[in-house]
Backbone as a printed PyTorch tensor [residue, N CA C, xyz], in Angstrom:
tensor([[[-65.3110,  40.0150,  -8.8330],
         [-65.0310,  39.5420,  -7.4860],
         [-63.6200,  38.9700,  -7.4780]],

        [[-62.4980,  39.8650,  -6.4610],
         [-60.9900,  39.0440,  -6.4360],
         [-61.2860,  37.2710,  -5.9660]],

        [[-60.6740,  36.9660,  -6.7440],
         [-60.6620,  35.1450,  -6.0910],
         [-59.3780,  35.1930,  -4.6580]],

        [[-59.6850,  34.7280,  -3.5870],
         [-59.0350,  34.7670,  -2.2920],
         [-58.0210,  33.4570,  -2.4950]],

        [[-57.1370,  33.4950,  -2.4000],
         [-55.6240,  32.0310,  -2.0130],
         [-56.3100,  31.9030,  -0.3600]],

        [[-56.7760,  30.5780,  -0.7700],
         [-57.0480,  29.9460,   0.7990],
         [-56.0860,  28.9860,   1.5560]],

        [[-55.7360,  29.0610,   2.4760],
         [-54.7630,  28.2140,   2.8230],
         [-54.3430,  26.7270,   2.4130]],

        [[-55.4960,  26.0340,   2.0980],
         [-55.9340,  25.2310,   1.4380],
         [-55.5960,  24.6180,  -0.0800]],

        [[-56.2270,  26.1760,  -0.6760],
         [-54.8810,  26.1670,  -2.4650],
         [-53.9310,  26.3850,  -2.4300]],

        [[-53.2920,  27.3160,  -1.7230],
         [-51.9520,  27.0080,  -1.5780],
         [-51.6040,  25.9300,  -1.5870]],

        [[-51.8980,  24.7550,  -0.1290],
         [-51.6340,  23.5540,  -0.4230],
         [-51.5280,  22.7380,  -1.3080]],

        [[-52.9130,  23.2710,  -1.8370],
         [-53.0680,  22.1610,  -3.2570],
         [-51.8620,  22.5230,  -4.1950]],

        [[-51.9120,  23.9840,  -4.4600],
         [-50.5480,  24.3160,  -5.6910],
         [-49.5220,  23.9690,  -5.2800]],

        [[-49.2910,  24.2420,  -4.0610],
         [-47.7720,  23.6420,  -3.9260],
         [-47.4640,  22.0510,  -3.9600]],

        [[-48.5220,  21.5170,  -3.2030],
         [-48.8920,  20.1450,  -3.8480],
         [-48.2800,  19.2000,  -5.0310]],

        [[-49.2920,  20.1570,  -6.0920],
         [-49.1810,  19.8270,  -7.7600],
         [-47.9390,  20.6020,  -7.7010]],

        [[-46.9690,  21.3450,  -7.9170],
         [-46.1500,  22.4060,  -8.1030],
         [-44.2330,  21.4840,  -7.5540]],

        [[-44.9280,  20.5310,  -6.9680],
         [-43.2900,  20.0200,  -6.1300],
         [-42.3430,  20.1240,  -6.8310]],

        [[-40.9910,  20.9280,  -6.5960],
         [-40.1040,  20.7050,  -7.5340],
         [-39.2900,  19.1600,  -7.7800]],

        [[-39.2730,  19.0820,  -8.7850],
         [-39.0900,  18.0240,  -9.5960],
         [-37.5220,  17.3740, -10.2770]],

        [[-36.3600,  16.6080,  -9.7340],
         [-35.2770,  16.5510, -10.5860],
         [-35.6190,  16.7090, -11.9610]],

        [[-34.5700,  17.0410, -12.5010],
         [-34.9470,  17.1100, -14.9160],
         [-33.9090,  15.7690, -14.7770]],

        [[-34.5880,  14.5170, -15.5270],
         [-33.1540,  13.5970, -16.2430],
         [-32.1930,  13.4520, -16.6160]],

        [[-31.9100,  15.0960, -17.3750],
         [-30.5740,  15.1910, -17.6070],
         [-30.0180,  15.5440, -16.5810]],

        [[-30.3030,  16.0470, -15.3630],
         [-29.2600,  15.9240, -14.4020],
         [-28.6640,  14.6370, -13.3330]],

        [[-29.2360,  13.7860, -13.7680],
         [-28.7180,  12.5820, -13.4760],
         [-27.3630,  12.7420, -13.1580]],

        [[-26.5990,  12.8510, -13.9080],
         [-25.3130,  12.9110, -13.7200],
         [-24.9670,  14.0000, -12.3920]],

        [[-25.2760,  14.4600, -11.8730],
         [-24.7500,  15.5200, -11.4420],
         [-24.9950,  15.1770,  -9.6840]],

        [[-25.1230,  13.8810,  -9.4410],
         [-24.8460,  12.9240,  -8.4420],
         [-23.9820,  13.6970,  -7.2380]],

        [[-23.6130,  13.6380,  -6.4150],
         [-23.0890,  14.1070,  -5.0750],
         [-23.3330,  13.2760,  -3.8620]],

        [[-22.4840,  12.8210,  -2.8970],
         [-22.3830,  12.0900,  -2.0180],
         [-22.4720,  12.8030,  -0.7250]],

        [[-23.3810,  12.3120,   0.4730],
         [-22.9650,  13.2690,   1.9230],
         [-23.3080,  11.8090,   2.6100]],

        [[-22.3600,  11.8070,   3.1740],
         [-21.5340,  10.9580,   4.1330],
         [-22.1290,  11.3090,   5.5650]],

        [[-23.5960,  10.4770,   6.0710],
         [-23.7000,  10.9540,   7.4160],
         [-23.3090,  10.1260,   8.3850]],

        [[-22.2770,  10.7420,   9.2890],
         [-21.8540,  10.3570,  10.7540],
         [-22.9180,  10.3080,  11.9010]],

        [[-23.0500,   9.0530,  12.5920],
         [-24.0230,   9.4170,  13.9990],
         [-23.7710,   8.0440,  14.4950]],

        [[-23.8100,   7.7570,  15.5550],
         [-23.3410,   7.0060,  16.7830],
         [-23.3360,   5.3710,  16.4750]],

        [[-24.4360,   5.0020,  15.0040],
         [-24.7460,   4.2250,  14.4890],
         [-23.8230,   3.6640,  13.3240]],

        [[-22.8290,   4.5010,  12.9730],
         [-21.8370,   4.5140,  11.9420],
         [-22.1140,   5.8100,  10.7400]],

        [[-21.7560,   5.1910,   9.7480],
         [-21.6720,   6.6600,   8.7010],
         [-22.5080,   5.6580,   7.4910]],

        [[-23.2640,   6.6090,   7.1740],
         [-24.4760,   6.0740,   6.1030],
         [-24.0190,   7.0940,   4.8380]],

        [[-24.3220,   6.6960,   3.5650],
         [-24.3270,   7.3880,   2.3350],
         [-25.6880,   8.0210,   1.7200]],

        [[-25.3030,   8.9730,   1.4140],
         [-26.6910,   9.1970,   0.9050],
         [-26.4340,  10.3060,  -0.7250]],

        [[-26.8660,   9.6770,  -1.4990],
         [-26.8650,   9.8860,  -3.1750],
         [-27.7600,  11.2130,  -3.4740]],

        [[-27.2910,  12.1000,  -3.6000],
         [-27.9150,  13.6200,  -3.1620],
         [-27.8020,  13.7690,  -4.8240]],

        [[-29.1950,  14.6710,  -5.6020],
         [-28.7450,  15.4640,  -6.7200],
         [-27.8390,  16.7460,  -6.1340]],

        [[-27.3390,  17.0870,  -6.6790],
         [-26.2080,  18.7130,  -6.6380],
         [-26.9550,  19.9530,  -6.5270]],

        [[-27.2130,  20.7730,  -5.6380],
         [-27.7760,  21.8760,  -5.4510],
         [-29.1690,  21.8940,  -4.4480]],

        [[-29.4640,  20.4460,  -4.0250],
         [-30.0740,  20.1860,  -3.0690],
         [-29.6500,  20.7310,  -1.6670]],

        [[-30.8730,  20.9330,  -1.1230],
         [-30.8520,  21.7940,   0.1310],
         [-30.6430,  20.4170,   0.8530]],

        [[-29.8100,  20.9070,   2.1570],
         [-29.2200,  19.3930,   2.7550],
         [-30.4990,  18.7870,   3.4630]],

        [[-31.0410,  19.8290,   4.1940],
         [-32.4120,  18.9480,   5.0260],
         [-32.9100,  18.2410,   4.1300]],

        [[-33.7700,  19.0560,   2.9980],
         [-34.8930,  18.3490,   2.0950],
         [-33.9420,  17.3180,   1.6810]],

        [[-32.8320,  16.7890,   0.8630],
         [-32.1920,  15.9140,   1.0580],
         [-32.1940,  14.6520,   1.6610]],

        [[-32.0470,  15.2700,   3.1230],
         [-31.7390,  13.8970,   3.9000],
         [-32.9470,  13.3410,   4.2350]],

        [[-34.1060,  14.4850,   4.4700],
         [-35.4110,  13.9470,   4.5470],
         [-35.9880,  12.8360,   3.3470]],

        [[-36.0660,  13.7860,   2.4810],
         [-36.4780,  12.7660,   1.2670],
         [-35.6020,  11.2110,   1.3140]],

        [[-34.5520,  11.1440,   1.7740],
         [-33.9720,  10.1550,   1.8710],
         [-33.8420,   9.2690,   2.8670]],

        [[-34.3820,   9.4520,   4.0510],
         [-35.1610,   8.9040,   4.7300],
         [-34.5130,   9.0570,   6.4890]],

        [[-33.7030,  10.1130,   6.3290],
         [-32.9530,  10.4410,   7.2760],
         [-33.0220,  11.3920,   7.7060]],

        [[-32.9840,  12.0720,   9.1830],
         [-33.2760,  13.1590,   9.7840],
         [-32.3470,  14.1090,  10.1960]],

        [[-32.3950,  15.1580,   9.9020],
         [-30.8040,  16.2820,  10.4260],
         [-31.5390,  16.5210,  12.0990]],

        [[-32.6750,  15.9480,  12.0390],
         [-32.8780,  16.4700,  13.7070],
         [-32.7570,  15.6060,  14.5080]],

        [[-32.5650,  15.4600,  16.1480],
         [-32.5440,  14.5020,  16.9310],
         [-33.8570,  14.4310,  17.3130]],

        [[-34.0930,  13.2900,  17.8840],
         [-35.4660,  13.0910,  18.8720],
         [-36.2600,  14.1130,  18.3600]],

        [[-37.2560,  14.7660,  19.3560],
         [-38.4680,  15.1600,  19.0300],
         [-38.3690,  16.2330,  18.2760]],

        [[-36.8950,  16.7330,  17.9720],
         [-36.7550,  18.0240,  17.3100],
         [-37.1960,  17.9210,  16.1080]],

        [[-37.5070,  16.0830,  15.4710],
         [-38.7020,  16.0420,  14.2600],
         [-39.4080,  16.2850,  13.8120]],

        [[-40.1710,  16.3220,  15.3090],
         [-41.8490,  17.2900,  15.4690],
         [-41.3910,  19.1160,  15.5950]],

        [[-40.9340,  19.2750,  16.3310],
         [-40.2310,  20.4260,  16.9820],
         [-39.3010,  20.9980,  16.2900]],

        [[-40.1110,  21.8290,  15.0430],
         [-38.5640,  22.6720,  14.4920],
         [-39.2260,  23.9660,  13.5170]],

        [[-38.3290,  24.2440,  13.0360],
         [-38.8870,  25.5370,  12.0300],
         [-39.4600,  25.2060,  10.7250]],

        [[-39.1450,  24.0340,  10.4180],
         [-39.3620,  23.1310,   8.6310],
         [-38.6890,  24.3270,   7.7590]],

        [[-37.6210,  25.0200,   8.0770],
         [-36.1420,  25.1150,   6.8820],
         [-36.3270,  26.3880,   7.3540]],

        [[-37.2410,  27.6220,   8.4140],
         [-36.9370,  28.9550,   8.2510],
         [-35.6710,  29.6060,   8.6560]],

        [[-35.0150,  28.2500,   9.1920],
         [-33.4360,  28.6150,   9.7360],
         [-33.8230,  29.8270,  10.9870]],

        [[-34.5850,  29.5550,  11.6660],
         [-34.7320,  30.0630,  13.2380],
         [-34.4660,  29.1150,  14.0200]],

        [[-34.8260,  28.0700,  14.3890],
         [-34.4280,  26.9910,  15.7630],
         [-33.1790,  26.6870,  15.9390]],

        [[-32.8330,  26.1910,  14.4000],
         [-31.3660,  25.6700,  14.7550],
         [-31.2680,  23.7730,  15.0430]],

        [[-32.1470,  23.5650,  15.0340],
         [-32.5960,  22.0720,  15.4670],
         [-31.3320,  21.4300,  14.3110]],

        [[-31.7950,  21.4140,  13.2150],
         [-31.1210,  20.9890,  12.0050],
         [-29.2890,  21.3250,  12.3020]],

        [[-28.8460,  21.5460,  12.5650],
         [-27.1970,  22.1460,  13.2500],
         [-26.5910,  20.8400,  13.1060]],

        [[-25.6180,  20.9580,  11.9700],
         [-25.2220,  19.8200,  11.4710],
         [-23.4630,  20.1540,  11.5300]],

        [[-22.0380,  19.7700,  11.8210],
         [-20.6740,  20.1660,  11.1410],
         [-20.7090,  19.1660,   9.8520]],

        [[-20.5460,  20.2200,   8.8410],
         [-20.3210,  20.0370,   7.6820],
         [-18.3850,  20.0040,   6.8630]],

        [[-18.2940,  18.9960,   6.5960],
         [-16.7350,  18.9810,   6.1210],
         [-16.7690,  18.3790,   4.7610]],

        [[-16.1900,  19.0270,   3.4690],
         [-16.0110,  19.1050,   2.2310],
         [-14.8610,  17.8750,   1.8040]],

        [[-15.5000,  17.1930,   0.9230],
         [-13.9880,  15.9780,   0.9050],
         [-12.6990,  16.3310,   0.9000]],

        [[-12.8640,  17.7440,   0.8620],
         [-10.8060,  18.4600,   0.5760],
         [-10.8610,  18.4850,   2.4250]],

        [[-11.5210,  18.5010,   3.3250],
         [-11.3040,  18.6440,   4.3050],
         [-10.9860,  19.9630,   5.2150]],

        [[-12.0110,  20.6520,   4.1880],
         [-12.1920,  22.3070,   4.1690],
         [-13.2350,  23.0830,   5.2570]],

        [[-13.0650,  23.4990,   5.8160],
         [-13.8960,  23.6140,   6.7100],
         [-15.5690,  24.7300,   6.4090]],

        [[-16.3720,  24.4100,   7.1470],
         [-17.7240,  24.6200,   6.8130],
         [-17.9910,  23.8930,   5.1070]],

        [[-17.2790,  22.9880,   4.5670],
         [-17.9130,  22.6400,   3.4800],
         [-17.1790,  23.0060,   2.3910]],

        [[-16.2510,  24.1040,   2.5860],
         [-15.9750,  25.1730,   1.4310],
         [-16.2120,  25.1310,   0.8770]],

        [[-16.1300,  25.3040,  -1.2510],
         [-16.9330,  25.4350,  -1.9540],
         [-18.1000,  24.2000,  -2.1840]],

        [[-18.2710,  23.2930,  -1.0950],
         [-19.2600,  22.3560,  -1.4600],
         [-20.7250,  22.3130,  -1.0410]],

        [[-20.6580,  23.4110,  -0.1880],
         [-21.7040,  23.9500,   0.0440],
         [-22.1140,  25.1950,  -0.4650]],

        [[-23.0810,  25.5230,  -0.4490],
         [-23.6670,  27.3380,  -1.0680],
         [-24.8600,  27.7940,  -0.0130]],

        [[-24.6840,  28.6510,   0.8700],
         [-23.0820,  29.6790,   0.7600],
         [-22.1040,  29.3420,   1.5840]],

        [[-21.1900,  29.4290,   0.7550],
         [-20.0710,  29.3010,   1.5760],
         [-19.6500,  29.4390,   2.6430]],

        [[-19.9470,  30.3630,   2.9480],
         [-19.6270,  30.9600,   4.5520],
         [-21.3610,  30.9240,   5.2660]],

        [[-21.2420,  30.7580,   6.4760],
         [-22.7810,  31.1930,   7.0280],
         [-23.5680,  32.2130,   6.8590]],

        [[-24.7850,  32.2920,   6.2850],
         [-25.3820,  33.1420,   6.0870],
         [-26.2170,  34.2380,   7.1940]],

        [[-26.9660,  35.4170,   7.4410],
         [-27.3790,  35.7780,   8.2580],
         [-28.1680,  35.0880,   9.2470]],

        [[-28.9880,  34.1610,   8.7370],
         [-30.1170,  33.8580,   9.9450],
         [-29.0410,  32.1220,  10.5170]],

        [[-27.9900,  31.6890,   9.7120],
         [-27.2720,  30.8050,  10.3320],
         [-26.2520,  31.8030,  11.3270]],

        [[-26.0900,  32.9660,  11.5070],
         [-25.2650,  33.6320,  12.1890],
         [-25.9080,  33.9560,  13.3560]],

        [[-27.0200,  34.2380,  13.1780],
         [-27.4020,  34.6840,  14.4340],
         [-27.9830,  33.8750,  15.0150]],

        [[-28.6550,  32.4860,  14.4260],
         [-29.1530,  31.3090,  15.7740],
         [-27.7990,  30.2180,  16.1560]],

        [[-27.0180,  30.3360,  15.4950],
         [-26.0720,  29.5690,  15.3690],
         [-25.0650,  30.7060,  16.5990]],

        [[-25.1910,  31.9500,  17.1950],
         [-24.3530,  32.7450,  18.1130],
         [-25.7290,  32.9870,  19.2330]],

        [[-26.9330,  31.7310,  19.0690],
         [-27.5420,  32.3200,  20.0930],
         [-27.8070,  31.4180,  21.2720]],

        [[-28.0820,  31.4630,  22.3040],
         [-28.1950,  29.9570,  23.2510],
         [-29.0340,  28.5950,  22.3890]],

        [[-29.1690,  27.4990,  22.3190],
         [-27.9710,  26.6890,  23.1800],
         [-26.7330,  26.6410,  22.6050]],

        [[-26.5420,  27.1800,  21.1610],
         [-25.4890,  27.4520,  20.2590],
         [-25.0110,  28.3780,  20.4890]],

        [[-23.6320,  28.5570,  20.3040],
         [-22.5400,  29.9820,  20.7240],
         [-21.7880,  30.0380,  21.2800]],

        [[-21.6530,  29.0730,  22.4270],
         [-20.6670,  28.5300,  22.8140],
         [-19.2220,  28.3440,  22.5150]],

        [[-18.1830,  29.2650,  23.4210],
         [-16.8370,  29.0860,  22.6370],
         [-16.3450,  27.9220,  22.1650]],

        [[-16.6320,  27.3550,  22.3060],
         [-16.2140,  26.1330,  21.7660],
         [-16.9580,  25.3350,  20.9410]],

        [[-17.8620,  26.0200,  20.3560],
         [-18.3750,  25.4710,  19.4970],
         [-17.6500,  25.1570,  17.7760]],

        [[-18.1370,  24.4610,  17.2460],
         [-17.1140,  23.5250,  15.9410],
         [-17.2490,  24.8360,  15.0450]],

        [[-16.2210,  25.6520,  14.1650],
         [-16.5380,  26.0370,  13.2390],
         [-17.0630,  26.0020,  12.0710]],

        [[-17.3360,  24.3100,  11.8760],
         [-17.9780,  23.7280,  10.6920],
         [-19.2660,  23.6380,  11.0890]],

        [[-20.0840,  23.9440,  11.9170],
         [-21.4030,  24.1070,  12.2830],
         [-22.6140,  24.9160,  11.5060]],

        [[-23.0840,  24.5740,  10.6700],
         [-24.0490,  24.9810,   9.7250],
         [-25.4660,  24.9480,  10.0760]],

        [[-26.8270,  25.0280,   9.5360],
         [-28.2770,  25.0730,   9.4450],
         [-28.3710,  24.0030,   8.1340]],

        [[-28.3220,  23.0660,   7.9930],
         [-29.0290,  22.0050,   7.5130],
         [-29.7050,  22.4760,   6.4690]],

        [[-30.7040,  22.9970,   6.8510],
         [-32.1440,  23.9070,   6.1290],
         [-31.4700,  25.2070,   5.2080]],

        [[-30.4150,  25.5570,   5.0870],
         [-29.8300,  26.8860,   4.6170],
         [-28.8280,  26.5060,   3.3400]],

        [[-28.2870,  25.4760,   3.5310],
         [-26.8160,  24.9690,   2.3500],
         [-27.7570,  24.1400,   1.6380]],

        [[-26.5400,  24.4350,   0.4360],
         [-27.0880,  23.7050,  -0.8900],
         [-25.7060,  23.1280,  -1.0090]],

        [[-26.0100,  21.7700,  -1.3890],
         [-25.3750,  20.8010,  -1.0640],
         [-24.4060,  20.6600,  -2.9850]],

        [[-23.3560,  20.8590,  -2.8450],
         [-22.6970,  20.9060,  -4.5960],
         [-21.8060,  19.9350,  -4.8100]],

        [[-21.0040,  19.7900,  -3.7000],
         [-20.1160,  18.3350,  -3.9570],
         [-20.1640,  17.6360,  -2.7650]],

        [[-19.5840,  16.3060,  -2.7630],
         [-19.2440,  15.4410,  -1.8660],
         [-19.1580,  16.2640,  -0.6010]],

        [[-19.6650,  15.5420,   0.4290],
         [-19.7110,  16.2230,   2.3080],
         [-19.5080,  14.8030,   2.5380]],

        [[-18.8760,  15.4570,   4.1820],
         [-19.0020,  14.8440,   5.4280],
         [-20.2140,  15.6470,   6.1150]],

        [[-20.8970,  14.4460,   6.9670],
         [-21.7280,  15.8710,   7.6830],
         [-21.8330,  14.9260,   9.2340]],

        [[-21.7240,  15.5510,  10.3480],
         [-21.4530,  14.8030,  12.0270],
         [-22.8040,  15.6080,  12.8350]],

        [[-23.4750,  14.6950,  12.9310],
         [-24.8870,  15.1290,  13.8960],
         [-24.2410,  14.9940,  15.2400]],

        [[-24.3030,  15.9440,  16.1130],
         [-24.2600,  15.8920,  17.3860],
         [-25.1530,  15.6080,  18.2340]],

        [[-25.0390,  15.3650,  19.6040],
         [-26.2390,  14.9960,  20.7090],
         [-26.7860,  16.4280,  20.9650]],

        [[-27.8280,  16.1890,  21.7470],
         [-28.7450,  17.6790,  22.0740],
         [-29.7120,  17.9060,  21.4420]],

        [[-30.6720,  18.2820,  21.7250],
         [-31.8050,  19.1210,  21.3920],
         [-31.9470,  19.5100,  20.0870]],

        [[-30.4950,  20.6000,  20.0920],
         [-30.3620,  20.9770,  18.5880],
         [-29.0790,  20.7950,  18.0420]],

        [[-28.5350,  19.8950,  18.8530],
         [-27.1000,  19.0810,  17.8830],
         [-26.1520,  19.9580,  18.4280]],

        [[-26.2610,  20.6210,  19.5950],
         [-25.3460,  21.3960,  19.9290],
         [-24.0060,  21.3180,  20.6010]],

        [[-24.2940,  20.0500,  21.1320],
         [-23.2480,  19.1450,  21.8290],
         [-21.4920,  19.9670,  21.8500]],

        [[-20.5970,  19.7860,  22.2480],
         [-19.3850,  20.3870,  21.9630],
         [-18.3640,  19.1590,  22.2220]],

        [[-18.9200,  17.8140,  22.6950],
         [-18.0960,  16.8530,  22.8860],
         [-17.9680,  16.0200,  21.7800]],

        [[-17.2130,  15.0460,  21.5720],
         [-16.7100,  14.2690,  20.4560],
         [-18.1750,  13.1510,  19.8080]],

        [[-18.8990,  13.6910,  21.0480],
         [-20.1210,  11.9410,  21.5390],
         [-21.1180,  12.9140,  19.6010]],

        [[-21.3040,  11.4380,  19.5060],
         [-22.0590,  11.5300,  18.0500],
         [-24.0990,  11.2930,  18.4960]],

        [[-24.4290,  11.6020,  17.3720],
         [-25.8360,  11.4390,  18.1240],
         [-26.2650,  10.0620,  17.6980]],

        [[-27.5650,   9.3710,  17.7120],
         [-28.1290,   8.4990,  17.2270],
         [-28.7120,   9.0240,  16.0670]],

        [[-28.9780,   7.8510,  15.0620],
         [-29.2970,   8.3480,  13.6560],
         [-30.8520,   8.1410,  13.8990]],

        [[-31.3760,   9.3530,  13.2760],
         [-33.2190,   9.2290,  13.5520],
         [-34.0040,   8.9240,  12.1630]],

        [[-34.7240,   8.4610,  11.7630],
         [-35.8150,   8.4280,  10.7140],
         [-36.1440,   9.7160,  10.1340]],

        [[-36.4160,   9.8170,   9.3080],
         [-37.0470,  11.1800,   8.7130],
         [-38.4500,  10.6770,   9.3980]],

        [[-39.1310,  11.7910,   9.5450],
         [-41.2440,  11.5290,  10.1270],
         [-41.1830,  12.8340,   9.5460]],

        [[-42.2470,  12.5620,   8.3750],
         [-42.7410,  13.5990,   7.5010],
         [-44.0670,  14.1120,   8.2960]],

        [[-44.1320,  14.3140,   8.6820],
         [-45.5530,  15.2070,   9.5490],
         [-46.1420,  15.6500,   9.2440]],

        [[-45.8240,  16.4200,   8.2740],
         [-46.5390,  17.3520,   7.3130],
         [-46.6440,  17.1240,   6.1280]],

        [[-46.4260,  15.9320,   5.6400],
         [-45.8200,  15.2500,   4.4130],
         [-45.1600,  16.0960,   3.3200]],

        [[-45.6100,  16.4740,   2.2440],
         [-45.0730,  17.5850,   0.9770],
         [-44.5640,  19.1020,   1.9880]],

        [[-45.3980,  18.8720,   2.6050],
         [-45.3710,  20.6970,   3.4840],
         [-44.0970,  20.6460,   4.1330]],

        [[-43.5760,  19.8000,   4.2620],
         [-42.1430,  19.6370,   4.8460],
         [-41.1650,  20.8330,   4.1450]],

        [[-41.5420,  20.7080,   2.9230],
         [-40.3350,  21.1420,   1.4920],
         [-41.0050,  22.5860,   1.3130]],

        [[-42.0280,  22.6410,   1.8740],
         [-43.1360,  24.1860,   1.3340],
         [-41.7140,  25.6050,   1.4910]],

        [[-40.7860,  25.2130,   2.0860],
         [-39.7780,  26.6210,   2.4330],
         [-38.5110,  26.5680,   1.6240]],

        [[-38.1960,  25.2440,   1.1360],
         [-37.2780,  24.9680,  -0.3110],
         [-37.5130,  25.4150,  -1.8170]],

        [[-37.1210,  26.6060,  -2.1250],
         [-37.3400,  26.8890,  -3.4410],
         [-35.9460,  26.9180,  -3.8120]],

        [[-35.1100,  26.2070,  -3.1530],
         [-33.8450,  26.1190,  -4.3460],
         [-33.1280,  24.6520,  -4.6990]],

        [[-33.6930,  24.2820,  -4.4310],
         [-33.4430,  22.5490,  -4.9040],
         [-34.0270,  22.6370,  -6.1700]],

        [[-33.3430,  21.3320,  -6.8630],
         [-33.2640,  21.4820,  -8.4550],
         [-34.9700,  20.7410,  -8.3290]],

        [[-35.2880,  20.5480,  -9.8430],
         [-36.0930,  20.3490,  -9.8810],
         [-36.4990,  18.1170,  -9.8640]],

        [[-37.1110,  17.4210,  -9.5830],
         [-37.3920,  16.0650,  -9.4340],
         [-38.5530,  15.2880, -10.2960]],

        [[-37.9190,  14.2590, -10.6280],
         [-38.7460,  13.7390, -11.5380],
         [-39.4650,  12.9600, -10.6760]],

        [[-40.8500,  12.4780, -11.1230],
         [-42.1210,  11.6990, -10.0710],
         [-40.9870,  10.4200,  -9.8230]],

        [[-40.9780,  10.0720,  -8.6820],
         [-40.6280,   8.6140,  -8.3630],
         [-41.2190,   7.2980,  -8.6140]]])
């Protein structure tokens, strides 16, 4: 008799399964600098961390308002997470401090689709949920829905609300691995 994956074990494995920092990467420390209407907060990132899971785990939200509840949890479709990202050289989209470098497909096409796309939208405008975070950032949350804003106005800084608690991270398989807290 095949044994069936119930929605359920999944849970559970991914559960038990969370990726985990290793100790020896301690060192390998990285800074992102978040901007929002409240001032600019620090936040002590391991290196190769995905920026959402990041800021979440850290107790901070790449989304505004209800877009907490209201989002894709990292499939990089909504766009909610729409963060400008600037590299301490002052490089735009991050340059090598993010991975990938340049926007990837599904940041190209929600990021060129309404409420985003807009000529005037920032070229440093990224998916949150998509970059892996390698050196020192700036990162500027905008107002809107999905941070789409095109004016200078910064957003308010929101709480992370885990909703789903672990299931938050269920779409991150490239963050390093974490040791139990």
């Amino acid at each position: 008799i095949p044994q069936h994956r119930t929605a359920l074990s999944i849970i559970q494995y991914h559960s038990s399964t969370t990726r985990q920092f290793s100790a020896d990467q301690n060192d390998q420390i990285v800074t992102v600098s978040l901007e929002t209407s409240s001032g600019t907060k620090e936040l002590q990132i391991q290196k190769g961390e995905i920026l959402r899971s990041a800021m979440l785990r850290r107790g901070s939200s790449p989304h505004n308002g209800r877009a907490r509840l209201i989002n894709c949890r990292g499939l990089g479709t909504c766009g909610t997470c729409a963060v400008e990202i600037e590299s301490s050289d002052n490089t735009n989209s991050g340059g090598g401090a993010v991975e990938p470098n340049e926007r990837n497909t599904k940041e190209n096409i929600r990021l060129n689709f309404p409420p985003h796309g807009s000529s005037d939208q920032s070229a440093n405008l990224r998916l949150a949920c998509q970059v892996q975070v390698m050196d020192d950032i700036t990162i500027r949350k905008r107002t809107g829905f999905w941070g789409q804003d095109t004016t200078s106005e910064l957003a308010d800084e929101y709480d992370a609300e885990l909703w789903f608690g672990e299931l938050e991270y269920v779409l991150d398989n490239k963050s390093p691995m974490r040791e139990e807290e």
